[in-house]
Each structure stands twice: as structure tokens, then as C-alpha cells.
Amino acid sequence: MKKVKEKISIIVPCYNEEESLPIFYKEIGKIADEMNYVDFEFLFIDDGSKDKTLEYLKDYARKDKRVRFISFSRNFGKEAGMYAGLENATGDYVAIMDADMQDSPSMIKEMYKYITEDGYDCAALYTKNHKDYSLLRKFFTKCWYLLIKKISSTKQVSGARDFRLMKRKMVNAILDMDEYNRYSKGIFSFVGFKTKWIEYETNDRVAGKSKFNFFKLFKYALEGILAFSTTPLVAAALVGLIFCFVAFVAILFIIFKTLIYGDPVGGWPSLACIIIFTSGVQLFFFGIMGMYLSKTYLEVKKRPIYIIRETDQDQEPLFKGEKL
Ligand code: UDP
Ligand code: MG
């Protein structure tokens, strides 16, 4: 009996990638042809692009039965794109890849080997040197990893890329974590499984610009902390306790000083400073609590992670026969 070929689904979140997409599509097609011992499904997620990304995807899907696409009703962010891809992929193995070719799609061959021959559940890339990052982004990235290592019990590999190939079992475990505030790097690590980390030197973007500005990255970094650590809340309680202790010692000191030296009026500037300082600290920690509360609020609302406007199923294929 002929053995049924296994299938790899390649998920590609795309936001305004009209420049990179044709290059990426050509390259991934070549790799799929080389790896003819396995079937492929290319699942592109158009994250509300405003350029010709969707037009290209429609064209590819009409001509190539391996191509599927999901187009969102607006920009929901890369995390939502990855989740939609994982939910809709049908492969025995699932890969997530960016459209900009910073991580070469050809790495998929090596990843597939690690999984099928060496018994890993997942193969993923990490980089030691973010060539494309500005000095400031490199600095903040380093600080962030140092911080998260200290305050979270979920291990995060420094320099981990989103590019990875996973077994179906791992994908299903990730899908069980259907939280609204998604931080996939943490989720991948939380679900566990045996992962082969491959060191890789990232390339420059093949075309177009990074979609993450400083503000977006800052929000993403914060998301990672709020989703995988409650240490800031413990820190708030600890600082509160330390302040109470300091206040207690200060009160004792003032009482004894007054008893010994009398009560000359004075010291109001220092008092004003103390009041401003403590209320600042209080507001800061209220803010932290507010952030956790707002995340809880969004989770409780159970809003959809993404909304689909159209998919490849809405158009007629050019080729005859079954759609994938
Ligand atoms: N992306 C997305 N939605 C967004 C932003 C980015 O789907 O809101 C996609 C983007 O098209 C690319 C991938 O996510 O395929 C990574 O984005 P980018 O290369 O801009 O990020 P960087 O590599 O600079 O971190
Ligand atoms: Mg990129």
C-alpha cells in the first residue's frame, strides 16, 4: 500500500508585504519542490494590509492549490495572525514564518530532519546578533531578557525568533491556550515539548520596512511581562511594606526627638518631598495593578482574537479538482 505523505503547513502573517511577498512565494515554492517527500500547504494571513498583499494572495491561491489565505477585517497584529494560522492549518507539522525572508525559509529542511529523525517535537531558531536592530533596540532587548529571566518562571530563550516548525501535538497544546492577550514566545515555552534550538544569523529584510516601531515594541515587551509574571505585584506589596517600616522608624525618631528637644516647627520642605515621593510610588504601583486589571478585563470580555473578512474559499480556483 502506498504510504500517505505527511503535510507541512507554513503559516505566514503578512501586513503590507507587497514588496517581499513575490520573493518569498518564489523561494518557498522552490523549497517545497525540493522537499517533494512531503506535502505542503502555504497559509497566508493578510492582517488587514492596505497595499496589494491581498491581491497577490488571491492570485497565488487561484493558480496554486497549495496556497490558502485568510484575510482579516482590519489589522489585528502579528499575534492574532499567528493564532489564526495555527487554528486553521491542517498539516501534521506546522511552521510559522515571516514574509520578509529575514530567516531563510530553506531552514525548514533542517528543522524537519530534527523532528522526524532526532525525535524533537519542535525546531526553532534563535539569533545571538540582531544585525538589523538599532543599538537602542539591542540594548532594550538585552535588558528585557535579563529582567524576564529574573521575574518569570517560564523560560524564554534569549534571541528566539518566531520562525519554528512544530508537531501537531504541540500546535494543539498552543491552541488550548486561547487567551486574548497573546504573547506567543511565552506560550511556546509554557507548553513545553522537546525543542531543538538552532543558532542562526538573521538576514536583512528582503524588501519593505519593519512593521514594529518603538511604541509597538514597548507594548509587546510589556505584554510579555504581564502575561508571564506577577512579580511586579509582589514588588508593589514589598515596597509598601518597606515604606511602612521606614515610616514606623521615623515616627519613633520624631517622638523621641520631640520629648528630648521640644517641638520646634520646621522641616516642612522635607515633609512635602516625602509626601510627593510616597504618592508617586503609590501611583506607580496603582498603575501596575491597573495594567493587570485591564488585561483581566479584556480576557473576561472574551472578544474574538481576529475577525475574518474573506478567505480563499470565497473565490473560484483556476485549476480543476479539489481544493486543499
Ligand atoms: N506582521 C503582521 N501584522 C502586524 C505587523 C507585522 O502580520 O501588525 C507580520 C509582517 O508582515 C511580517 C512579520 O509579521 O511577516 C514580522 O514583522 P516585521 O518583519 O515587521 O517585524 P521585525 O522582524 O522587525 O520584528
Ligand atoms: Mg522582520
mmCIF file of N, CA and C and ligand atoms in Angstrom, residues 98 100 102 161 205, ligand 2:
data_model
loop_
_atom_site.group_PDB
_atom_site.id
_atom_site.type_symbol
_atom_site.label_atom_id
_atom_site.label_comp_id
_atom_site.label_asym_id
_atom_site.label_seq_id
_atom_site.Cartn_x
_atom_site.Cartn_y
_atom_site.Cartn_z
ATOM 1 N N ASP A 98 8.026 34.520 8.835
ATOM 2 C CA ASP A 98 7.726 35.886 8.391
ATOM 3 C C ASP A 98 7.894 35.967 6.877
ATOM 4 N N ASP A 100 9.333 38.358 5.290
ATOM 5 C CA ASP A 100 10.411 39.265 4.867
ATOM 6 C C ASP A 100 11.748 38.566 4.610
ATOM 7 N N GLN A 102 13.876 37.331 6.554
ATOM 8 C CA GLN A 102 14.991 37.578 7.496
ATOM 9 C C GLN A 102 15.562 36.249 7.985
ATOM 10 N N ARG A 161 13.572 33.581 17.703
ATOM 11 C CA ARG A 161 12.794 34.121 16.592
ATOM 12 C C ARG A 161 11.406 33.474 16.633
ATOM 13 N N ARG A 205 15.999 42.471 5.994
ATOM 14 C CA ARG A 205 14.712 42.345 5.314
ATOM 15 C C ARG A 205 14.925 42.386 3.805
HETATM 16 MG MG MG B 2 11.192 41.009 10.109
#
